[in-house]
XYZ file of C-alpha atoms in Angstrom:
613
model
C 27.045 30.097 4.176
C 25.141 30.764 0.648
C 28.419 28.755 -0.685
C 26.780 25.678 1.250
C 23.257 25.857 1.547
C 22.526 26.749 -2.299
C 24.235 24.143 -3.413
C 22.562 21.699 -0.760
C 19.043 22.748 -1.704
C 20.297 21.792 -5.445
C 21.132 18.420 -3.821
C 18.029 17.933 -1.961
C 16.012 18.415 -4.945
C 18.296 16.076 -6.960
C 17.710 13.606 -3.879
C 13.773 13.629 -3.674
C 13.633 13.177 -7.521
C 16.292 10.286 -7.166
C 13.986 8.370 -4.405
C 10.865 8.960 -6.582
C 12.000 7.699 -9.287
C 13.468 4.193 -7.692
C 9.389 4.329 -6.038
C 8.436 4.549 -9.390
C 10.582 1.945 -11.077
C 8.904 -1.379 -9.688
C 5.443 -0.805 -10.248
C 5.944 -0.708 -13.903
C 7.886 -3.111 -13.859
C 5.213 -5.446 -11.968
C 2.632 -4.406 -14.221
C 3.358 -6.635 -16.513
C 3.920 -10.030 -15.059
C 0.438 -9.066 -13.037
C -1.390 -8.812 -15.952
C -0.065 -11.956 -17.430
C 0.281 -13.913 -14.725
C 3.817 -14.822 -16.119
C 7.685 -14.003 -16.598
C 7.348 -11.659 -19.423
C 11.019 -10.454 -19.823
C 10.228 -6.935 -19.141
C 11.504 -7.753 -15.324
C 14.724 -7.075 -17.130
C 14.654 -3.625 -16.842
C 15.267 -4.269 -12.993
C 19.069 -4.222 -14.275
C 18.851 -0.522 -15.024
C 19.592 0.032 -10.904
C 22.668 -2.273 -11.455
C 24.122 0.671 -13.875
C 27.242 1.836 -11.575
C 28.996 -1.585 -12.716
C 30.422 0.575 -15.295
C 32.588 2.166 -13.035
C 34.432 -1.898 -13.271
C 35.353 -1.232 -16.505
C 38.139 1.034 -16.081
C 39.872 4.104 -14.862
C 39.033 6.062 -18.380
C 35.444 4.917 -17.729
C 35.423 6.582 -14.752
C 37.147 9.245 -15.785
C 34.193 9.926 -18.414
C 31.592 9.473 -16.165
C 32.678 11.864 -13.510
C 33.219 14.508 -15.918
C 30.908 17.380 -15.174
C 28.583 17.499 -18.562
C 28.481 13.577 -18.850
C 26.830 14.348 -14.969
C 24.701 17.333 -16.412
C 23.649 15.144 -19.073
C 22.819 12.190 -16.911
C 20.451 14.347 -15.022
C 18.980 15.880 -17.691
C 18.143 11.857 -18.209
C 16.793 11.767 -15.058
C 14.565 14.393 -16.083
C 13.108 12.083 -18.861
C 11.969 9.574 -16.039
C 10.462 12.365 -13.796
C 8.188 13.546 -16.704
C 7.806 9.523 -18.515
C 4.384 9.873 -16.030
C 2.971 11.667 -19.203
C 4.080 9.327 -21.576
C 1.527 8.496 -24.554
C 1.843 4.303 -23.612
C 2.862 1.842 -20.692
C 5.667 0.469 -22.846
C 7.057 4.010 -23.519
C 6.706 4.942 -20.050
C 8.755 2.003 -18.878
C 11.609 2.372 -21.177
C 12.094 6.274 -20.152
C 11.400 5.520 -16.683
C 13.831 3.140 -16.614
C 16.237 5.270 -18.347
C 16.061 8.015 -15.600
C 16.377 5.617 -12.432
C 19.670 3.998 -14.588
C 21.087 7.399 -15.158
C 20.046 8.549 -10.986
C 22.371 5.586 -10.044
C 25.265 6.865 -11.998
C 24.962 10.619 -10.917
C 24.375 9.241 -7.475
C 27.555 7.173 -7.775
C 30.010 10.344 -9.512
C 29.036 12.708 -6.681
C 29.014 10.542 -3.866
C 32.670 9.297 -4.821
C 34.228 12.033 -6.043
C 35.321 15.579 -6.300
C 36.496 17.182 -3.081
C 35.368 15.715 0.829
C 33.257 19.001 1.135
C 31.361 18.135 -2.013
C 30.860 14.716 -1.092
C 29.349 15.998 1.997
C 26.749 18.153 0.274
C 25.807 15.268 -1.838
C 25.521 12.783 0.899
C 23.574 14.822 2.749
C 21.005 16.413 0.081
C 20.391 13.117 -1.311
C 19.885 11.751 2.728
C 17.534 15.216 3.383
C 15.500 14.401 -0.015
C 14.848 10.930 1.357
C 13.590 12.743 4.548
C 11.395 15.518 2.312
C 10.237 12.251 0.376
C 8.694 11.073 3.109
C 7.243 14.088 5.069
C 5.854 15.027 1.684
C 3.965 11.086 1.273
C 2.419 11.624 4.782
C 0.604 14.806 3.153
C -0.342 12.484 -0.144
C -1.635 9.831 2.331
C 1.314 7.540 1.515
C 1.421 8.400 -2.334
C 4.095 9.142 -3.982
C 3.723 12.772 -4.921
C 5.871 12.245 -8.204
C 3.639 9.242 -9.220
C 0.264 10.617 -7.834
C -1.113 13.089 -10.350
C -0.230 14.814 -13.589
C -0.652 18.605 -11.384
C 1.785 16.966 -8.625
C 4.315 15.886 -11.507
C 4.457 19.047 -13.079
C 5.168 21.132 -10.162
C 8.108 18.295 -9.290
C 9.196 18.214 -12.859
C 9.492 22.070 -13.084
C 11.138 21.975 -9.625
C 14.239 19.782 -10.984
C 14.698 21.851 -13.794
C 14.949 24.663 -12.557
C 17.389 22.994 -10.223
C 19.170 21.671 -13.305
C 19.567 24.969 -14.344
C 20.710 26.424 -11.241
C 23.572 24.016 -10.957
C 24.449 24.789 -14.693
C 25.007 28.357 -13.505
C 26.550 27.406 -9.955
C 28.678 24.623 -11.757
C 31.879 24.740 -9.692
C 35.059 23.642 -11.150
C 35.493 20.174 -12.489
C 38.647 18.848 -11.182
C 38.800 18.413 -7.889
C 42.775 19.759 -6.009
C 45.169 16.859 -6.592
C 46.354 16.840 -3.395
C 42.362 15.670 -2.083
C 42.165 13.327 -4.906
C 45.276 11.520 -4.080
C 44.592 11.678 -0.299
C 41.043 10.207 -1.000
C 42.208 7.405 -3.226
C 45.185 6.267 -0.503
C 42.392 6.218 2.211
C 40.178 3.902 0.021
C 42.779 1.829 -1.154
C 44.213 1.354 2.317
C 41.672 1.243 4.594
C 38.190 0.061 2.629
C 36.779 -2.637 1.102
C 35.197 -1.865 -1.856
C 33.358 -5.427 -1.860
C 32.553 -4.468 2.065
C 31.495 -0.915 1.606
C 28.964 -2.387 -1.263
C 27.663 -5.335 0.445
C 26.953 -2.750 3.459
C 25.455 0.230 1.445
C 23.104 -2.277 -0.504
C 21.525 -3.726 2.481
C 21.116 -0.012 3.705
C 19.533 0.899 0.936
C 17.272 -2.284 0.701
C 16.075 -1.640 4.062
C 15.312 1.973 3.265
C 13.365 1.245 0.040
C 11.266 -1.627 1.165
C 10.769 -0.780 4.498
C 11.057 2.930 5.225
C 10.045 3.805 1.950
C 6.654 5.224 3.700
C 5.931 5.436 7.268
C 3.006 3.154 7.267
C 5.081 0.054 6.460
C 5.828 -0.962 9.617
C 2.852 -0.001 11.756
C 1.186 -2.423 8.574
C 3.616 -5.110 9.750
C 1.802 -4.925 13.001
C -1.985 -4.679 12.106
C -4.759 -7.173 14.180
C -8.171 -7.298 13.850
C -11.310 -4.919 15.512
C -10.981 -3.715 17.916
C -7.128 -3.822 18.853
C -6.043 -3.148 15.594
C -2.500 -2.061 16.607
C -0.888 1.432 16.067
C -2.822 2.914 12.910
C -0.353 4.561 10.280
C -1.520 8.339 11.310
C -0.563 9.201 13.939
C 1.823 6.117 14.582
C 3.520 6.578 11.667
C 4.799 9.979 12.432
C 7.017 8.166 15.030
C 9.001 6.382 12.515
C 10.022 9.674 10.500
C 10.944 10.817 14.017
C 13.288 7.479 14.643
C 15.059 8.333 11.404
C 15.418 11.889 12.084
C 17.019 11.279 15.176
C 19.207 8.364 13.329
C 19.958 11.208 11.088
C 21.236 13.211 14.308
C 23.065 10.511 16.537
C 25.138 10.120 12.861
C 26.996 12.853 13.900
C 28.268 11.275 16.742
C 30.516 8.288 14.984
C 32.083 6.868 17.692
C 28.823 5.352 18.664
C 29.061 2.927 15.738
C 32.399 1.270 17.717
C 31.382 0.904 20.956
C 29.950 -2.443 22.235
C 27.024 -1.060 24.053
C 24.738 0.277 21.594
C 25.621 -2.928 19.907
C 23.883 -4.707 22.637
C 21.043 -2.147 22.990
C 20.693 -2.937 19.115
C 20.550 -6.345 19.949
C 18.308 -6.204 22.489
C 15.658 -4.404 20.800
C 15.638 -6.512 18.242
C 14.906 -9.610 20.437
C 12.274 -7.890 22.145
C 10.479 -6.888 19.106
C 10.717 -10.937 18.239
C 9.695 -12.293 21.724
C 8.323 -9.664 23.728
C 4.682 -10.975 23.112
C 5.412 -13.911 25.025
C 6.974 -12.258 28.049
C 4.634 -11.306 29.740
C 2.933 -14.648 29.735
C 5.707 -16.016 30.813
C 6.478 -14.207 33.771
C 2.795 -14.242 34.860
C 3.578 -17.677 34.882
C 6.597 -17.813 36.829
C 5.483 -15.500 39.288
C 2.936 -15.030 42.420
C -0.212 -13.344 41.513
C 0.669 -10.460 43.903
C 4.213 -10.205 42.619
C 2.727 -10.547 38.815
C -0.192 -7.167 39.862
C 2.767 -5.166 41.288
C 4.793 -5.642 37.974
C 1.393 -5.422 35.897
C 0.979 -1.914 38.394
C 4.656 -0.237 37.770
C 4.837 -1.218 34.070
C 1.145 0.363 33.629
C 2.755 3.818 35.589
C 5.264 3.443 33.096
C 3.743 3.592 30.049
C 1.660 6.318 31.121
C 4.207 8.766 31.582
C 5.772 7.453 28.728
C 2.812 8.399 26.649
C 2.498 11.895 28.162
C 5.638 12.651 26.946
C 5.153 11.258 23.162
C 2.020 12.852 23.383
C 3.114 16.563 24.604
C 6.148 16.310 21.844
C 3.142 14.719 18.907
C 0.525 17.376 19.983
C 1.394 20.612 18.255
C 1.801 18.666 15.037
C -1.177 16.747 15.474
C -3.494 19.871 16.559
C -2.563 21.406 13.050
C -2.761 18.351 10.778
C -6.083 16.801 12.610
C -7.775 16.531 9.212
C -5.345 14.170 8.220
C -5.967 11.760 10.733
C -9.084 9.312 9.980
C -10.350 9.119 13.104
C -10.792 12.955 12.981
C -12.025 13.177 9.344
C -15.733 13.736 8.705
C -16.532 10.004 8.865
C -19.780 9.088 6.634
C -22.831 8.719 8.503
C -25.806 7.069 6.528
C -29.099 7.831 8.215
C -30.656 4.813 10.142
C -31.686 2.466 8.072
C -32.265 -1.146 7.758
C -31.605 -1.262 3.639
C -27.719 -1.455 2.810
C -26.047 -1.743 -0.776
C -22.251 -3.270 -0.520
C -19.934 -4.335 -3.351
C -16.878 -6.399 -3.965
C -14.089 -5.667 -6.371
C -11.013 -6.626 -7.484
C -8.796 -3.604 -7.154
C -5.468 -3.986 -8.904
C -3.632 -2.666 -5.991
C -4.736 0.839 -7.469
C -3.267 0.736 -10.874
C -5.560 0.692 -14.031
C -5.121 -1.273 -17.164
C -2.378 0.719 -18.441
C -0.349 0.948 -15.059
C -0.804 4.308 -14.025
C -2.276 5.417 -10.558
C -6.301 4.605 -10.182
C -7.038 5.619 -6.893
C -8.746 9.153 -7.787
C -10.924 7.695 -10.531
C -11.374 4.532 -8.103
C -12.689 6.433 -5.287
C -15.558 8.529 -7.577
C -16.413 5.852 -8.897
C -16.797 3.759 -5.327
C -18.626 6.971 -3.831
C -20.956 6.896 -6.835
C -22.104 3.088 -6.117
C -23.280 4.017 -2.653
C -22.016 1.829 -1.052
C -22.194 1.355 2.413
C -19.981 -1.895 2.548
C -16.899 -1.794 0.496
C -14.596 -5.086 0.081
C -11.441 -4.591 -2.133
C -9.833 -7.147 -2.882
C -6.038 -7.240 -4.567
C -5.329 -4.529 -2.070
C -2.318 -4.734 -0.504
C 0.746 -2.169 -2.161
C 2.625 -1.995 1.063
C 5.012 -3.419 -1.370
C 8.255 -1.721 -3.175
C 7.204 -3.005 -6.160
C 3.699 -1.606 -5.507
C 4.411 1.538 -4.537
C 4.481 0.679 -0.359
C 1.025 2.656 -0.806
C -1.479 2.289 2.106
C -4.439 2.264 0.036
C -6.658 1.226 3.241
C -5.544 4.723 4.647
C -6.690 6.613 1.663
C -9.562 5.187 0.633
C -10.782 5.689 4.310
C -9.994 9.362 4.580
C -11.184 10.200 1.002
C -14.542 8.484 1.153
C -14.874 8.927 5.113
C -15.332 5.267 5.994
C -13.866 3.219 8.138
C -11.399 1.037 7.424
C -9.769 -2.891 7.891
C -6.686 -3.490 6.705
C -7.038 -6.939 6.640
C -4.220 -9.874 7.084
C -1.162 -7.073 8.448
C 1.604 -6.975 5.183
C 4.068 -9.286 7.854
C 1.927 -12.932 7.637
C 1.696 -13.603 4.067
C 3.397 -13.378 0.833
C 2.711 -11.732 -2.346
C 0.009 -9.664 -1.004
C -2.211 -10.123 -4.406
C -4.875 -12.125 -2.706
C -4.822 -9.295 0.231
C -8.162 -8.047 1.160
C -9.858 -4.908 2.766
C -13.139 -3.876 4.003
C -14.450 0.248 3.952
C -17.592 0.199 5.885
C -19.784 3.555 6.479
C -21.062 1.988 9.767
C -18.413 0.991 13.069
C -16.450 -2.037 12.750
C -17.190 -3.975 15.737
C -14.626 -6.606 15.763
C -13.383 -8.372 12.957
C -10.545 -11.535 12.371
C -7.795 -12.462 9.817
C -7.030 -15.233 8.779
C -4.691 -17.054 6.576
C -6.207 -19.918 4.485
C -4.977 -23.180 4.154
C -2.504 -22.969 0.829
C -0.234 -26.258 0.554
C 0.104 -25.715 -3.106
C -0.071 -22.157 -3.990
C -0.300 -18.625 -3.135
C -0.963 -18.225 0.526
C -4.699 -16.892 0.645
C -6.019 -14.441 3.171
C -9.792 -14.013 4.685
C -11.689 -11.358 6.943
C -14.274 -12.466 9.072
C -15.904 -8.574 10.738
C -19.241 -7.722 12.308
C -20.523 -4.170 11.765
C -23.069 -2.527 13.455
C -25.567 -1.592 11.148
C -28.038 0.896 12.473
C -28.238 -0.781 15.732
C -27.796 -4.492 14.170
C -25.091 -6.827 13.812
C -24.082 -8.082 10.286
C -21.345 -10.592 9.598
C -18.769 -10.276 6.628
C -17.284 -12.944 5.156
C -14.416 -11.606 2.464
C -11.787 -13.585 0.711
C -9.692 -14.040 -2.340
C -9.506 -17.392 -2.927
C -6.143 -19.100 -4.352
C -5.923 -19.845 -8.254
C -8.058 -22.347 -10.364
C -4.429 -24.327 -11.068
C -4.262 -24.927 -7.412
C -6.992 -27.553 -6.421
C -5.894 -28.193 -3.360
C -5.541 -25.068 -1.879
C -8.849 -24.456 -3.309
C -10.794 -27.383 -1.792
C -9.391 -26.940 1.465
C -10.103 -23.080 1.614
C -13.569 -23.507 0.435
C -13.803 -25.761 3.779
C -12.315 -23.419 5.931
C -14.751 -20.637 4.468
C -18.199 -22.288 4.389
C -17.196 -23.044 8.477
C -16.801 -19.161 8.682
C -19.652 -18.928 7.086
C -22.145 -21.608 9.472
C -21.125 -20.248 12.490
C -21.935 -17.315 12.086
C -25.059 -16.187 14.776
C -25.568 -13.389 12.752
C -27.534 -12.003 9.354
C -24.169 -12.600 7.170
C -22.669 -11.670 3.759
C -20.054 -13.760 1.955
C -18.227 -11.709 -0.390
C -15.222 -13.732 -2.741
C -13.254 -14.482 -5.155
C -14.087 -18.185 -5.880
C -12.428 -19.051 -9.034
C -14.795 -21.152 -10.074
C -17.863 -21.884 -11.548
C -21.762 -21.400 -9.967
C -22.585 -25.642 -9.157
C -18.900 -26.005 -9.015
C -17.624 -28.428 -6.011
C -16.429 -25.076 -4.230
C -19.464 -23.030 -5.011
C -21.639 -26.040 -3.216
C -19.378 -26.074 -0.572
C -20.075 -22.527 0.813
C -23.919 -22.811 -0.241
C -24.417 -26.414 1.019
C -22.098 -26.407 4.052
C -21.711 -22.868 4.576
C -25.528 -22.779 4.810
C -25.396 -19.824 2.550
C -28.183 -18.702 -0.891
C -26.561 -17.006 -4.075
C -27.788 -13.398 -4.128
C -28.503 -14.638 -8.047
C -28.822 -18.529 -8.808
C -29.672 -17.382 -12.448
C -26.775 -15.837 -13.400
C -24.414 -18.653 -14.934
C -21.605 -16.439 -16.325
C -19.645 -15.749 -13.413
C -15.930 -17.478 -12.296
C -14.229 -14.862 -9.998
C -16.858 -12.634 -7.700
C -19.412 -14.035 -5.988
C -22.304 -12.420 -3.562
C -24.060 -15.100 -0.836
C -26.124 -14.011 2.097
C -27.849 -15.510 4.942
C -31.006 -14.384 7.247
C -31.369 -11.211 5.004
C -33.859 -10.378 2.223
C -32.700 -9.628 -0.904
C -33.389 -6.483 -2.876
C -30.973 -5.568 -5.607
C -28.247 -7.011 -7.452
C -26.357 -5.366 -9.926
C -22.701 -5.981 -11.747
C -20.683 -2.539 -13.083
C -17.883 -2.552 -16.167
C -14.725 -1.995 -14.862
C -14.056 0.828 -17.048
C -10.250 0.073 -17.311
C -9.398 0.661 -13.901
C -9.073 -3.027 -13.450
C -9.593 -6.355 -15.207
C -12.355 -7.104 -12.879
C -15.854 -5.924 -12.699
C -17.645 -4.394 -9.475
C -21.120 -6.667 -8.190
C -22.972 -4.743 -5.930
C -26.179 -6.066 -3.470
C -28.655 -4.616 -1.756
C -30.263 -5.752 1.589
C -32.962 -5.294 4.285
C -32.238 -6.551 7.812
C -35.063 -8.569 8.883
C -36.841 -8.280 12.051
C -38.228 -11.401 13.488
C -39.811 -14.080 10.950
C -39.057 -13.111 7.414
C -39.520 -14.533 3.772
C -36.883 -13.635 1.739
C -38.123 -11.996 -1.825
C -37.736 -14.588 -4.878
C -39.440 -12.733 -7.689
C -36.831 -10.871 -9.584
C -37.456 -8.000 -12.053
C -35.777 -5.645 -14.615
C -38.032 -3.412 -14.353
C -37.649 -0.171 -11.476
C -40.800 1.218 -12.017
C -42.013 -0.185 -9.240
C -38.838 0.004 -7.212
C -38.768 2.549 -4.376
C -36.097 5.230 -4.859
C -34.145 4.067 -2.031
C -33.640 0.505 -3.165
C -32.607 1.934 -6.322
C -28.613 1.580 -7.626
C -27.535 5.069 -9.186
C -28.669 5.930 -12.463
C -25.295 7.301 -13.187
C -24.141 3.892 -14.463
C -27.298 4.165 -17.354
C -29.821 1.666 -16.930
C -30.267 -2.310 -17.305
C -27.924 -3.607 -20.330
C -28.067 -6.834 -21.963
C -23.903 -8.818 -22.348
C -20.497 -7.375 -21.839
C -20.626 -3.240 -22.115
C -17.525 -2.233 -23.761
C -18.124 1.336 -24.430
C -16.082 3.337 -22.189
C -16.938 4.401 -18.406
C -19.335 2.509 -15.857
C -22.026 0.957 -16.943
C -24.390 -1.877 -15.408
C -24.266 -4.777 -17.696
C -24.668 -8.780 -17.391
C -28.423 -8.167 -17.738
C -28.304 -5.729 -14.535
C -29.534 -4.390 -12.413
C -31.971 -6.909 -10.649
C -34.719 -6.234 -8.255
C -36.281 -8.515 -6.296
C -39.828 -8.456 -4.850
């Protein structure tokens, strides 16, 4: 037994560093065409996963590359990636990144297809239990990727796979497999398999796994709606998909299933239902009489209910111990009743900073240091391989206890970099999505929510509007917007990225159709972010650097809720002297500032803060 299972721990280690480090691979990668907005040639380095194609250049090349220290010295390249997270540059961390995830595809390759069937078996199956551990251990990192998350987290992994390195150093068994298995192995192949088969099938495996089981929220993402039938939410729901693989993982053992026709049409089946089963229903409500339709509606109902009872009763020890992790248990923020609210928009940079590593931990001090009780992020969505397939709704929400909108679900639109969220300290009462007109460009996604504040209802308005190169889309979107914006029957807030000027034809749009006041008319140096309001008074406006942790600044407003007849405030002031304490922003971010701040931190700036009395 110790013959099997050390040498399967060694393999499940190997395994959870290999899946990290293909997780890690296309964000870097990513990072640079995002931040030029261009092919930059460093998507090259994609071609580091192709690295097994040396195996086509020979029998002595294979021979080479199976030998036991080329292996040993492959993962000790592998090792390089695992620890390029402390890397003195982006650059530098790319290239030795990339040099680990080329060298996991060869070791990966040499030990799944070679050496004796038992080894095979031990690889196979620590490299399919790391994938498993790789997961389990994101749902405790809120769907980070432990390797990738912090320097403490990349240590521990880092120290882990040496001394599993090590251990297989010492445990090396021999290098040459028995002739006899080597020759039997090689007539199966040649006589039975396709290699061109056998690769087609394995890549679209392991496509599927990365993209979409790379983290269990994926695919309860793919289903996301607006307040309040938002769909299954990642925690719990998401624990269901781990379970789905594990028991994938279990009915493998049965292969016979694989041949016969039936689960081919259960397969089948399933898949068609998740396409169409929407519209059933309808349908046969349709087709039916209404007493025929209540008895279905009556047994389907029974159903499900015993149904859930049984999820439930299996989900309900896990859930009773790991209740903290779960948002709607967390110690959601509460602000004392009030009337005044502060909320801010920001780009977010899908939670990377200037230089490409992680954000989120610096992101979320600085978000809970604003005070904010409405939070719109906007570049948000890295439910993405080459993001990370981070849910950064999910962690935002349970770090700064606020509720959260996922906004347009990761399924309806494409690139994701327009995406938009909304954190809000007070209950979402119902919010929409909806996907902007976009003939030309990017397709552009919007949130239209009402939240409850202290006993009064508040329209948001968020977007990301397409790019400045993209009139069209731009004109059209405005349109769409600014009638968002008028009928609203509520006090509302339009929060968005405009790309354009203040006067410009889309900036009228919102204010002149939308029926909607700049929180700052004065302010002429503005193109992206923009803050307009309607039926509130205006008390504060204020902009904050960046501080690396994106190319885009934070704006921030303050409000009072009217009640009955109001006159908004027009005189604006620098001064806070004369500014109660709790219309105040936070003096942590110094005090009013003249231009651009480029000293390093948060800082107001952009002659802010603003008061208005």
């Amino acid at each position: 037994t110790d013959s099997f299972l050390v040498p399967l721990a060694c393999e499940c280690v190997i395994g959870y560093t290999f899946w990290s480090l293909v997780h890690g691979l296309g964000p870097m990668i990513w990072f640079y065409p995002l931040n030029e907005l261009d092919i930059t040639g460093y998507e090259l380095f994609v071609l580091v996963a192709f690295s097994p194609i040396l195996f086509l250049l020979g029998e002595n090349t294979q021979k080479f590359l199976s030998r036991t220290p080329v292996v040993n010295f492959f993962m000790l390249l592998m090792l390089v990636g695992a620890a390029s997270f402390h890397a003195s540059s982006t650059l530098s961390r790319l290239i030795s990144l990339s040099i680990g995830v080329g060298a996991a595809f060869i070791v990966q390759t040499v030990t799944w297809w070679s050496g004796t069937q038992k080894e095979r078996r031990i690889h196979f199956w620590g490299y399919t239990l790391g994938f498993v551990a790789l997961l389990a251990s994101r749902i405790w990192y809120v769907s980070m990727t432990p390797l990738w998350n912090d320097h403490k987290s990349n240590k521990v992994i880092v120290s882990l796979f040496t001394a599993t390195i090590a251990a297989k150093l010492i445990f090396q068994q021999s290098e040459d497999a028995p002739q006899e298995e080597k020759q039997k192995k090689t007539k199966k192949d040649k006589s039975t398999y396709s290699p061109l088969v056998v690769s087609l099938g394995y890549g679209a495996v392991f496509f599927f796994l990365h993209a979409l089981l790379g983290e269990v929220s994926i695919i309860p993402r793919y289903t996301v709606s607006g307040f309040p039938n938002t769909g299954p939410m990642p925690n719990p729901w998401g624990g269901l998909v781990l379970l789905g693989i594990t028991l994938g993982l279990l009915l493998s053992f049965y292969t016979s299933i694989a041949s016969q026709w039936m689960w081919s049409v259960i397969g089948f089946a399933s898949g068609m239902g998740l396409m169409f089963l929407p519209t059933c229903n309808c349908l046969f409500f349709c087709l039916v009489p209404d007493n025929v339709s209540y008895v279905y509606m009556v047994c389907w109902l029974l159903s499900v209910k015993w149904l859930i009872i049984v999820l439930w009763l299996g989900l309900s020890a896990f859930l009773f111990q790991c209740r903290r992790r779960n948002i709607t248990s967390c110690s959601l923020g509460r602000p004392p009743p009030s009337k005044n609210f502060p909320h801010l928009i920001w780009t977010f940079h899908f939670g990377y900073d200037n230089r490409g590593w992680p954000s989120l931990d610096r992101a979320a001090e600085l978000l809970s240091n604003t005070g904010a009780d409405v939070i719109t992020l906007l570049e948000s969505d890295a439910s993405k391989p080459y993001l990370g397939n981070n849910d950064i709704a999910m962690w935002l929400g349970e770090k700064l206890g606020m509720y959260s909108d996922f906004g347009p679900s990761t399924r309806d639109h494409t690139w994701g970099s327009l995406r938009n969220l909304i954190l809000s300290k007070y209950p979402i009462v119902n919010s929409t999505h909806h996907l902007l007109p976009s003939p030309e460009g990017e397709l552009a996604p919007a949130i239209s929510t009402t939240i409850n504040i202290s006993g009064s209802m508040v329209d948001f308005v968020v977007t990301h509007m397409g790019n400045d190169r993209d009139d069209l889309d731009r004109r059209q979107q405005a349109a769409k917007l600014s009638q968002l914006c008028s009928e609203s029957r509520n006090p509302v807030v339009f929060l968005g990225y405009v790309t354009s000027s203040p006067g410009s034809r889309d900036y009228n749009k919102l204010t002149r159709d939308g029926r909607m006041k700049d929180i700052d008319p004065t302010d002429r140096d503005r193109w992206c972010e923009y803050i307009m309001y309607r039926d509130l008074i205006k008390l504060g406006y204020a902009r904050i650097s960046h501080g690396g942790l994106s190319d885009t600044e934070l704006q921030m407003g303050r409000w009072r809720i009217p009640q009955g007849e109001h006159t908004d405030n027009f005189k604006l002031t620098t001064s806070d002297d004369k500014i109660p304490q709790s219309i105040r922003f936070n003096t942590v971010f110094g005090s009013h500032y003249v231009g651009h701040w480029y000293g390093g931190g948060h800082h107001f700036h952009m002659s802010t803060p603003k008061y208005f009395v």
